Coordinates of N, CA and C in Angstrom, one line a residue:
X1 N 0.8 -1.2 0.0 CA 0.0 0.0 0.0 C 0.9 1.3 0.0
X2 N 1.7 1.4 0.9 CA 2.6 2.5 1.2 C 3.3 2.2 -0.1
X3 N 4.0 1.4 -0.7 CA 5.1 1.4 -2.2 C 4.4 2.1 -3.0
X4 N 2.5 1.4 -3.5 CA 2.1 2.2 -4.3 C 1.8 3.8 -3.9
X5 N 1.6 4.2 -3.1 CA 1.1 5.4 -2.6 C 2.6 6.2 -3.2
X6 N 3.7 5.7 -2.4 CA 5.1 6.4 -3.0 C 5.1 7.2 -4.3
X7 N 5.0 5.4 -5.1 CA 5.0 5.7 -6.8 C 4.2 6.8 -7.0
X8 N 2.8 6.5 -6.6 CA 2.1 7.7 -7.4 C 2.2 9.2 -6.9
X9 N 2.6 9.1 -5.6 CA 3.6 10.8 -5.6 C 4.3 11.3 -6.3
X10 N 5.0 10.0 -6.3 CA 6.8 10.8 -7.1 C 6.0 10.8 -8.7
X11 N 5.5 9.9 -9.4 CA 4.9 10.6 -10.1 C 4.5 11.5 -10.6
X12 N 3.5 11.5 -9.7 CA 2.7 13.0 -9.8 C 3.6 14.2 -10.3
X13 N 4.7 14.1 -9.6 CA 5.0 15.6 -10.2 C 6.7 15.5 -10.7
X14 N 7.1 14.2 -10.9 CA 8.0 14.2 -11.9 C 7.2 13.8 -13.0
X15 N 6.4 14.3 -13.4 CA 5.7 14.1 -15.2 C 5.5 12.4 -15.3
X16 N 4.8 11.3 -14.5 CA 4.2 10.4 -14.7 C 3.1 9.7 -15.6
X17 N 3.2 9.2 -15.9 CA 2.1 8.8 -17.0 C 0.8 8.9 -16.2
X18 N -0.7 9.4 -16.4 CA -1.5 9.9 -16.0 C -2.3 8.2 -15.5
X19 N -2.4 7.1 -16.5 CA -2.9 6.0 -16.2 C -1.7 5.6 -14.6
X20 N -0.5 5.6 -14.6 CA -0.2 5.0 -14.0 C -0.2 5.5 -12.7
X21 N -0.5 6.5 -12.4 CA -0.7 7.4 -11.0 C -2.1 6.8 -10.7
X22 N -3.0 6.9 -11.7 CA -4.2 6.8 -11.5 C -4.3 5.2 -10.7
X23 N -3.6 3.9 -11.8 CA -3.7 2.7 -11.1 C -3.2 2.3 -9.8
X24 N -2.3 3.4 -9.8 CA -1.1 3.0 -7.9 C -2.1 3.4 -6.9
X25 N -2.7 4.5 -7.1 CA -3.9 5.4 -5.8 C -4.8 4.0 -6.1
X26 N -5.6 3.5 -6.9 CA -6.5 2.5 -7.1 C -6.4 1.2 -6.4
X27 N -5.1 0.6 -6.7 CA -4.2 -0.3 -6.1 C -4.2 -0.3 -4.6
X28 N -3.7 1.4 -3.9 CA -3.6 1.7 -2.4 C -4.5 1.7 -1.9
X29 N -5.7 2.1 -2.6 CA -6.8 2.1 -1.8 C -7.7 0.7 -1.9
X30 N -7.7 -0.3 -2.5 CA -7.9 -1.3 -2.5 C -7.3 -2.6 -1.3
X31 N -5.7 -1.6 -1.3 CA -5.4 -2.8 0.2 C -5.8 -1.6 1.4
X32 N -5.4 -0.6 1.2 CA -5.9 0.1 2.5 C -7.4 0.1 3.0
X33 N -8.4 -0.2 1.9 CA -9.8 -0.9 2.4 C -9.9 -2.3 3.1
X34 N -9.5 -2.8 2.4 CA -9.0 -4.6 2.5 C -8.3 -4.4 4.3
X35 N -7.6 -3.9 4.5 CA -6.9 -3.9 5.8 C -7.2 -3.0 7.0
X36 N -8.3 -2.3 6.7 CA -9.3 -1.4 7.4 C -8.5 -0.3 8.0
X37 N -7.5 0.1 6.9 CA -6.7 1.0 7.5 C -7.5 2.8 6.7
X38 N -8.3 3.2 8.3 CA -8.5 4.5 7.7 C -7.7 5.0 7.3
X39 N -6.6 6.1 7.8 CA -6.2 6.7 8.2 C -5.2 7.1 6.7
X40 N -4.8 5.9 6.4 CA -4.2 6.0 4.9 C -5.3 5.8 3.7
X41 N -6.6 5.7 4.3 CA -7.4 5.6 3.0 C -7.9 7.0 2.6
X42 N -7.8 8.3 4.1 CA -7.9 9.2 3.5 C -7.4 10.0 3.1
X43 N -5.6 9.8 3.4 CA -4.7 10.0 2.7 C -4.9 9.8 1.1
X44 N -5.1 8.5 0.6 CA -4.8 8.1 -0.4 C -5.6 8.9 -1.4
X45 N -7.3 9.2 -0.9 CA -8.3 10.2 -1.2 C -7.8 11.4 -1.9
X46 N -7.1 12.1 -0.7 CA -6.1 13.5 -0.7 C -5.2 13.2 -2.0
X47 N -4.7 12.4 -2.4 CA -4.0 12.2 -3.6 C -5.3 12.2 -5.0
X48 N -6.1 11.5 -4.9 CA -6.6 10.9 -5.7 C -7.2 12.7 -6.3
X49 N -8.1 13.0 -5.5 CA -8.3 14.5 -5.7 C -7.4 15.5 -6.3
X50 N -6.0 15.4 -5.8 CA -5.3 15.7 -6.3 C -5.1 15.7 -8.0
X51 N -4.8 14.4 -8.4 CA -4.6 13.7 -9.8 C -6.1 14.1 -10.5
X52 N -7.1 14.1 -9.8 CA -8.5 13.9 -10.6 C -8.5 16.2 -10.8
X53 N -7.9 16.9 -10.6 CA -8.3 18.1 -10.5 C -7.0 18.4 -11.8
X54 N -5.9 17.5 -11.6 CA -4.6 18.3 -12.3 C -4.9 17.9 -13.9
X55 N -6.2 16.5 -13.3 CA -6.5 15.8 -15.3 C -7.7 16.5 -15.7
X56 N -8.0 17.2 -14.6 CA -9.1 18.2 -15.7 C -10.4 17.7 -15.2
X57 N -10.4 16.5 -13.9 CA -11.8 15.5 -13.8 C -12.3 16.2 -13.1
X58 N -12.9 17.3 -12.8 CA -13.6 18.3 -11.6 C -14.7 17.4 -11.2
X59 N -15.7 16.7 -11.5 CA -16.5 16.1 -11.0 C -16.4 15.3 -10.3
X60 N -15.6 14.4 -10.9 CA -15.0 13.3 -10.0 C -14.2 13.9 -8.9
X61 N -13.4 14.9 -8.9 CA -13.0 15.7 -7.7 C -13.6 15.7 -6.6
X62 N -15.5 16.1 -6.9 CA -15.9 16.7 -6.3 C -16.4 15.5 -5.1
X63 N -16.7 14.4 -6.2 CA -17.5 13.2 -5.5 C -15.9 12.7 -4.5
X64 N -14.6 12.8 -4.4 CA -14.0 12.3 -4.0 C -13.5 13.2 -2.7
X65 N -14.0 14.5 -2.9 CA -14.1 15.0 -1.6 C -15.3 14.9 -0.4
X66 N -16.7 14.7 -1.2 CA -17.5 14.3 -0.2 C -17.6 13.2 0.5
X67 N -17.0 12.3 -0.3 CA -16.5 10.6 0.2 C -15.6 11.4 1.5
X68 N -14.4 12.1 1.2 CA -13.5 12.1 2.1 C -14.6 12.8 3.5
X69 N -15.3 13.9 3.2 CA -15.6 14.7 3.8 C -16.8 13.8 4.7
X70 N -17.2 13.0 4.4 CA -18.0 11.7 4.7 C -17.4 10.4 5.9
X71 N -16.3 10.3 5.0 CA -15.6 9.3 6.4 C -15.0 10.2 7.5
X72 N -14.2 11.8 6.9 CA -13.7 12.3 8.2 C -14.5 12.8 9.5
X73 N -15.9 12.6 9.3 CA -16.9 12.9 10.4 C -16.7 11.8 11.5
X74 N -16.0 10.4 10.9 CA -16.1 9.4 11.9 C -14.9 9.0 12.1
X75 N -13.8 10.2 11.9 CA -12.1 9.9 11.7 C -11.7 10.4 13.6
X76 N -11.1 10.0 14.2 CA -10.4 10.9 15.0 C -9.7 11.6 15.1
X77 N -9.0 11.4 13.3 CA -7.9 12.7 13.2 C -8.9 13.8 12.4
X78 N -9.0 14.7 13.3 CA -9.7 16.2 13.0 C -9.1 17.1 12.0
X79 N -8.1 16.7 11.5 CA -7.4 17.6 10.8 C -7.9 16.8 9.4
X80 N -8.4 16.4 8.8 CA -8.8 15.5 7.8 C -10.6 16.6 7.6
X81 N -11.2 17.1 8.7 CA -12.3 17.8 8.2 C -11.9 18.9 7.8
X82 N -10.9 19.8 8.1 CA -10.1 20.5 7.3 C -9.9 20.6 6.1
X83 N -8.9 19.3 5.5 CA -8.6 19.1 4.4 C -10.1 19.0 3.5
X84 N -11.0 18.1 4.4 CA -12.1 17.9 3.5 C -12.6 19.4 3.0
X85 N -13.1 20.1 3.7 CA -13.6 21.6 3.4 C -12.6 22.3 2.2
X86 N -11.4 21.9 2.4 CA -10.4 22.7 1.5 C -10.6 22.0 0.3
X87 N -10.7 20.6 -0.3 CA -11.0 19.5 -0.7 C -12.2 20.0 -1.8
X88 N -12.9 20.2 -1.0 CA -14.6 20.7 -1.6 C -14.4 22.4 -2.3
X89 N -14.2 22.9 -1.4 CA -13.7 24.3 -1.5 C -12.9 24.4 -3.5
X90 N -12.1 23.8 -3.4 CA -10.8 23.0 -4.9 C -12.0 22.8 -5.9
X91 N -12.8 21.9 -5.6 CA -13.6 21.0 -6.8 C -14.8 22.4 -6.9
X92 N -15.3 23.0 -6.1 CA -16.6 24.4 -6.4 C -16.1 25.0 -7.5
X93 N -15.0 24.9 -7.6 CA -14.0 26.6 -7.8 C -13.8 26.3 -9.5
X94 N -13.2 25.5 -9.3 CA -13.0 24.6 -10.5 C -14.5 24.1 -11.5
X95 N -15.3 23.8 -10.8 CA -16.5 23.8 -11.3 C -17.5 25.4 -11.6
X96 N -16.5 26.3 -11.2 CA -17.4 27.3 -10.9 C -18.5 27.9 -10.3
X97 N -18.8 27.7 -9.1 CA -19.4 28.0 -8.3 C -18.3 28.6 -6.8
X98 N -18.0 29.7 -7.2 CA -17.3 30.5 -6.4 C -18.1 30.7 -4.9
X99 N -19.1 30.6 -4.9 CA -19.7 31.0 -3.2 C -19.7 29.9 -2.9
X100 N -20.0 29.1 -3.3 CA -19.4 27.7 -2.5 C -18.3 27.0 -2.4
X101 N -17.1 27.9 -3.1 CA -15.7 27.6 -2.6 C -15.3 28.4 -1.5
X102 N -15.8 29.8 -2.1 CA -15.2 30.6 -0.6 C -15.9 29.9 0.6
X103 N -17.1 29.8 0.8 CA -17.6 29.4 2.0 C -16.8 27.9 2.3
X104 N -16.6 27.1 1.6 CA -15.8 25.8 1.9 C -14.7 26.4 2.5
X105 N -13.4 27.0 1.8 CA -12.6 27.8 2.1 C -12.2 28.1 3.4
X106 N -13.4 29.3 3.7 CA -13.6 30.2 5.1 C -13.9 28.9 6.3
X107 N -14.8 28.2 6.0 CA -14.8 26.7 7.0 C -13.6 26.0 7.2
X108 N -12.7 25.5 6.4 CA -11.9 25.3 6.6 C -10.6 26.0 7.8
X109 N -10.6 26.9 7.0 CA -9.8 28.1 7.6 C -10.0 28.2 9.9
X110 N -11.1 28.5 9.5 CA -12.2 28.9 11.0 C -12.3 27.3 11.7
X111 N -11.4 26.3 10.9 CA -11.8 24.5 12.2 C -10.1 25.5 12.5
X112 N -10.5 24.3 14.0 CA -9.1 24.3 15.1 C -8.6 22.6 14.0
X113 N -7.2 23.0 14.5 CA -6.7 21.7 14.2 C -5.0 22.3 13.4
X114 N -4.3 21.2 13.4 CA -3.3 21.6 12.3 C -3.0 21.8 10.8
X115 N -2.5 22.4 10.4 CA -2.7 23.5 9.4 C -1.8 23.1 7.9
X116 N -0.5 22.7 8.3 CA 0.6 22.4 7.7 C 0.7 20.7 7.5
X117 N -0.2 20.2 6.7 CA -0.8 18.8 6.6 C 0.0 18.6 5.3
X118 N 1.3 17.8 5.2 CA 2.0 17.3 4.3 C 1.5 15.8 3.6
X119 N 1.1 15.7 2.6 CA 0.3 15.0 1.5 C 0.4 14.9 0.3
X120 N 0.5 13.6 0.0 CA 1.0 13.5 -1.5 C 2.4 13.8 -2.0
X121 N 2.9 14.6 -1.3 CA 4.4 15.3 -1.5 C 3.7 17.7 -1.5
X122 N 2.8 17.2 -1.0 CA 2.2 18.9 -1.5 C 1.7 19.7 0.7
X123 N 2.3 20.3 0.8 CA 1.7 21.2 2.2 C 0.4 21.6 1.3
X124 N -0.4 21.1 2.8 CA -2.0 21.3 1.9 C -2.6 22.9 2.0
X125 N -1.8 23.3 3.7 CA -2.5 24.4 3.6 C -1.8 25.5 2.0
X126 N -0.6 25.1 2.0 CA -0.3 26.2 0.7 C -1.1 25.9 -0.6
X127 N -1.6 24.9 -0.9 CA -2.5 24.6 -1.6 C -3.7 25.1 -1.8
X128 N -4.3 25.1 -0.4 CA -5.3 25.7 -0.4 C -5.3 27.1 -0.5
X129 N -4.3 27.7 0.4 CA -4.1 29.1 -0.2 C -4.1 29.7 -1.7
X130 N -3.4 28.8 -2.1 CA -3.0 28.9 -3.9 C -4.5 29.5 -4.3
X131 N -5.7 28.3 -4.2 CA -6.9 28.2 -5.1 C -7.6 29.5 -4.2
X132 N -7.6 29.6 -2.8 CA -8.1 30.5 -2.3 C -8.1 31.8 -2.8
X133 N -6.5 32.1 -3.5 CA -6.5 33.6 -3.9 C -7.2 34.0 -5.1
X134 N -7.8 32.3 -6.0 CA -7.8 32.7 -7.3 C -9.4 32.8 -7.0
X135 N -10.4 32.3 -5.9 CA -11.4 32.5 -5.7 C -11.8 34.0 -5.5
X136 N -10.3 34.4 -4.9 CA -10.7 35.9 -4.0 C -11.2 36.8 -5.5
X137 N -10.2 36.6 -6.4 CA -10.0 37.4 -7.4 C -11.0 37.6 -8.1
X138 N -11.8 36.3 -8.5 CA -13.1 36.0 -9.5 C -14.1 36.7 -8.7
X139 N -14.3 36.5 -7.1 CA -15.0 37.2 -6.5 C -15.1 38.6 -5.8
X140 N -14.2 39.3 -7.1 CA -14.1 40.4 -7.0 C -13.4 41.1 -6.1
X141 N -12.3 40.6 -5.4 CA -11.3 41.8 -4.7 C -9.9 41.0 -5.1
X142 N -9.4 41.7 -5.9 CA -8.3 41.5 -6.3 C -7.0 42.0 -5.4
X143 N -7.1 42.6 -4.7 CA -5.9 42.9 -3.7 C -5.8 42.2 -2.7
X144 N -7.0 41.3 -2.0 CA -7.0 40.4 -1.0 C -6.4 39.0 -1.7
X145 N -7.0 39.0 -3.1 CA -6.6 37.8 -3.9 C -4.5 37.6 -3.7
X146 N -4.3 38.7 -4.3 CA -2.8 39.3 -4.1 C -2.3 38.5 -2.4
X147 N -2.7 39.5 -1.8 CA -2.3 38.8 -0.2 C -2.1 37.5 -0.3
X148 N -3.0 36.8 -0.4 CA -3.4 35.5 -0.1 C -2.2 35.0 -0.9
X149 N -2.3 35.3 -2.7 CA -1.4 34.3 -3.0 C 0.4 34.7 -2.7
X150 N 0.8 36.0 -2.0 CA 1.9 36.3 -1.8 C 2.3 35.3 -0.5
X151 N 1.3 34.8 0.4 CA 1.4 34.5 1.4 C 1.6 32.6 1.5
X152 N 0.9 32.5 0.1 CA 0.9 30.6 -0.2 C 2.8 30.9 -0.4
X153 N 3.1 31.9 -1.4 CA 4.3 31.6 -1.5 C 5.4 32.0 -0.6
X154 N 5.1 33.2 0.2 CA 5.9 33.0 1.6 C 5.6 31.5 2.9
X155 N 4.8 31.4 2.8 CA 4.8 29.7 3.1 C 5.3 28.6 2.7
X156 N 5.3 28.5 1.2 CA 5.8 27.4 0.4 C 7.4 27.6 1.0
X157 N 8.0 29.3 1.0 CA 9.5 29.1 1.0 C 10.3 29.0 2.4
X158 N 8.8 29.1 3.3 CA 9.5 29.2 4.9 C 9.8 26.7 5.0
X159 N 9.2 26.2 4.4 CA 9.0 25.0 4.3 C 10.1 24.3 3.3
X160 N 10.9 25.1 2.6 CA 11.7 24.8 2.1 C 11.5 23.6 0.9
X161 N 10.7 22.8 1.1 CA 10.3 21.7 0.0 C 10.2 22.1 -1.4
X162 N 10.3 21.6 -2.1 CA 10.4 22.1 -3.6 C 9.2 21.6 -4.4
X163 N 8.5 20.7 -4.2 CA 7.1 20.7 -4.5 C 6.6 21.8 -3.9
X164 N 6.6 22.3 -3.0 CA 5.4 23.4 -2.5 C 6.1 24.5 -2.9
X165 N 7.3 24.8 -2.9 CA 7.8 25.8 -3.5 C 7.4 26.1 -4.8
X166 N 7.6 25.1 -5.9 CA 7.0 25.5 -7.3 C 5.5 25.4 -7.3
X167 N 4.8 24.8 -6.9 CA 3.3 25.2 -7.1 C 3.1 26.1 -6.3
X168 N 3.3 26.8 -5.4 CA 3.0 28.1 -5.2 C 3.3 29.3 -6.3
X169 N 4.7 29.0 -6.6 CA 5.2 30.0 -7.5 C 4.3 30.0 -9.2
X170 N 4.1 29.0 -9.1 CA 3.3 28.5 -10.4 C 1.8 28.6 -10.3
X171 N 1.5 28.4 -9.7 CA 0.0 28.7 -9.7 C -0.7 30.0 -8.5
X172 N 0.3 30.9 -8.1 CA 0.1 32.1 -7.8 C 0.2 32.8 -9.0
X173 N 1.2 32.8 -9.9 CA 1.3 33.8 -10.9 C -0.1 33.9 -11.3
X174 N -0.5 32.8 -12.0 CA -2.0 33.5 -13.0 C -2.8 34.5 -12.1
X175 N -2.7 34.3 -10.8 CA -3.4 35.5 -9.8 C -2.8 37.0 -10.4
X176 N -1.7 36.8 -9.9 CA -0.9 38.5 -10.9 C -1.0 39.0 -11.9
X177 N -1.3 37.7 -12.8 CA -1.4 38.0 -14.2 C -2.5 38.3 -14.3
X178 N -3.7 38.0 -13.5 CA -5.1 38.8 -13.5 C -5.7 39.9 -13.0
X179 N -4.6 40.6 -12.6 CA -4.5 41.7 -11.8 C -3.7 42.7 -12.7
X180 N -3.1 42.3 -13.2 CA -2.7 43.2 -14.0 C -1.2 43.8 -13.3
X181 N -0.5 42.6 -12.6 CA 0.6 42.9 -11.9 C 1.9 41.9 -12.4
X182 N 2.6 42.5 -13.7 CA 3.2 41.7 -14.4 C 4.4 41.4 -13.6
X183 N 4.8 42.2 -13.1 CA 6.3 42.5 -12.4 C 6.2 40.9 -11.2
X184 N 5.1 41.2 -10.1 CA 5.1 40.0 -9.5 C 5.2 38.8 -10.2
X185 N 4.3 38.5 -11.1 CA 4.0 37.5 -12.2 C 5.2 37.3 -12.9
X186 N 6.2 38.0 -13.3 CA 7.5 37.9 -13.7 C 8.7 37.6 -12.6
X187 N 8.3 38.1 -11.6 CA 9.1 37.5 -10.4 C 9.2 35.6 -10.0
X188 N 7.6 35.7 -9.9 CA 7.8 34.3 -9.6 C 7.6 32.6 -10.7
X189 N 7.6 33.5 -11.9 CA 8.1 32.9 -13.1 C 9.5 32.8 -12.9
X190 N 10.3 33.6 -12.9 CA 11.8 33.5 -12.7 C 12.4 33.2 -11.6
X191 N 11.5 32.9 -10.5 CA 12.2 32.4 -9.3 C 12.2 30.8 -9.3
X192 N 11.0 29.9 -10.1 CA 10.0 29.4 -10.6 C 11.3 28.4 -11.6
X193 N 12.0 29.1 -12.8 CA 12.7 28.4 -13.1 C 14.3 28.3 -13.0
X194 N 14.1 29.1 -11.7 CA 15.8 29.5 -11.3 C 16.1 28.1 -10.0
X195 N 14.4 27.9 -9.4 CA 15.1 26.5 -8.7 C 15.8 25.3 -9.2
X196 N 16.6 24.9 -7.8 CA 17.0 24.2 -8.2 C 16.7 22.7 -9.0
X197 N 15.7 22.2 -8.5 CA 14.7 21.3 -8.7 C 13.6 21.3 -9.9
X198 N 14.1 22.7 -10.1 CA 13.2 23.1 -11.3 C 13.1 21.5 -12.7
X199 N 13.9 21.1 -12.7 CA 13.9 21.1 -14.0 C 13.1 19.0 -14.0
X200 N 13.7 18.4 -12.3 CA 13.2 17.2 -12.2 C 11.5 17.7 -11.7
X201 N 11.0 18.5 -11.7 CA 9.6 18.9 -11.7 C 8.7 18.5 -13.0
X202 N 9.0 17.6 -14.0 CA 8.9 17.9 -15.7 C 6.9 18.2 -15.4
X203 N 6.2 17.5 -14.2 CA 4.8 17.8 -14.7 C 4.1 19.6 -14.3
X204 N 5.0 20.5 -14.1 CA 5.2 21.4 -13.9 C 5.4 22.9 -15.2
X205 N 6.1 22.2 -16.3 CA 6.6 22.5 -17.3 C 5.9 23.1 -18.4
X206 N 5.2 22.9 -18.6 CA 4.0 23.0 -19.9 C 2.9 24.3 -18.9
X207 N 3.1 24.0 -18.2 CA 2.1 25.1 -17.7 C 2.9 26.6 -17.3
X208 N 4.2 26.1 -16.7 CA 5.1 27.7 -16.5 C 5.4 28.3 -18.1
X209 N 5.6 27.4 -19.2 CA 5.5 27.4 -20.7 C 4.5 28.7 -21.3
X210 N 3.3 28.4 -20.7 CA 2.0 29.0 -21.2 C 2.1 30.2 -20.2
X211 N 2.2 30.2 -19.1 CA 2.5 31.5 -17.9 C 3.3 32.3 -19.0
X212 N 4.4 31.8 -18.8 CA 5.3 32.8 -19.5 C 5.2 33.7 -20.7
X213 N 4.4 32.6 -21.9 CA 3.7 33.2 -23.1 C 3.0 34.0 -22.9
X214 N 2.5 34.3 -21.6 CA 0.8 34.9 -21.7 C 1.7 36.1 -21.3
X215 N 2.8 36.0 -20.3 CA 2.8 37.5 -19.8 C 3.9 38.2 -21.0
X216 N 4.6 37.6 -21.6 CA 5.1 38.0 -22.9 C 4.1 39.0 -23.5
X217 N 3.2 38.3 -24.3 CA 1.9 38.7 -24.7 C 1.6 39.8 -24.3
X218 N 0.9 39.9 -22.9 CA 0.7 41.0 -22.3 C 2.0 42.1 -22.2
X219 N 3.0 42.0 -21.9 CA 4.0 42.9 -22.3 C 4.4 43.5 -23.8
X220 N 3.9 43.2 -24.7 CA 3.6 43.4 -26.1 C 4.3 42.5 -27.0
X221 N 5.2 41.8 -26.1 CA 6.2 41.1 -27.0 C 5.5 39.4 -27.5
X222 N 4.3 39.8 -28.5 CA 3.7 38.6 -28.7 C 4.2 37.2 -29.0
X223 N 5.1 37.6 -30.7 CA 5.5 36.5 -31.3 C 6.1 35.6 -30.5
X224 N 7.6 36.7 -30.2 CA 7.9 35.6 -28.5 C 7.5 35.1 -27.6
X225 N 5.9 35.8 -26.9 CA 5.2 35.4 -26.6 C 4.4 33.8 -27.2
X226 N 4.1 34.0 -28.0 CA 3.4 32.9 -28.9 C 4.0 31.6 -29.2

């Protein structure tokens, strides 16, 4: 259970083949049922959500956070109803229904419990921060949105890890870039491919690719942009 769980981490965000992430979480959660082991089943969940949001499956997201948000009412670890609200909060947002992420969101936020929940290879609260600022923004205050995502990325770097380090940096930018704050959005583009780890990140790539294009673009310099 735990080998498969590994693989489909390291996966995950060294550029893994999308079936084969998908069959290792499938795999883990099959013995981790089989052996009545909660506790890694809702771990395994937290990944699974993970992979189902980065392939585009929002639905299935959504259903795999109510499942989680479902068992963690009968979990003793509290910090799991957390994740779940943040979980749900991910899949609204993505689906578009912004008042039902912020309020997932703000629930989360407002439980007691710990905060800095390492998962999958990803700190969840910076995660949630990430999607939170892009909620703020759609929902109309773009300078709180800013806060928020400066703050995923002063978290990611007090934590040192390099998975949370680049997905903050990487999925804050489009926040700047929608604000119309190119300089930040060019900062953490460049900080972004100046790590060191940058480059064994490969499922990371294609998307800092398209960041970059766009703020080219918006700087006037299309073609190179393009």
């Amino acid at each position: 259970m735990l080998l498969q769980e590994t693989l489909a981490a390291a996966a995950m965000w060294t550029g893994g083949g999308g079936t084969d992430i998908r069959a290792a979480i499938t795999r883990a959660l099959a013995i981790a049922h089989q052996l009545g082991e909660t506790s890694n089943r809702l771990r395994l969940l937290v990944g699974l959500h993970i992979f189902l949001v980065r392939a585009g499956d929002f639905r299935a997201s959504l259903a795999v956070a109510e499942e989680l948000e479902t068992a963690a009412r009968t979990s003793n670890d509290l910090s799991y109803r957390v994740v779940a609200d943040w979980m749900l909060g991910g899949s609204h947002h993505f689906l578009g229904d912004q008042q039902a992420a912020e309020r997932d969101f703000q629930e989360g936020f407002g439980r007691a419990g710990p905060r800095n929940l390492h998962l999958f290879g990803l700190d969840y609260h910076v995660r949630a921060l990430v999607t939170y600022a892009r909620v703020l923004w759609l929902a109309g205050r773009p300078d709180r949105a800013k806060v928020i995502a400066q703050d995923a990325i002063g978290e990611a770097a007090a934590s040192g890890r390099s998975v949370d380090v680049c997905f903050a940096l990487l999925y804050s930018a489009p926040v700047f870039l929608w604000c119309g704050d190119w300089s930040a959005a060019e900062t953490s583009l460049a900080k972004l491919k100046q790590h060191s780890n940058w480059q064994a990140l490969l499922s990371f790539h294609t998307t800092g690719l398209a960041l970059e294009g766009e703020l080219l673009v918006h700087r006037g310099e299309t073609e190179r942009g393009t």
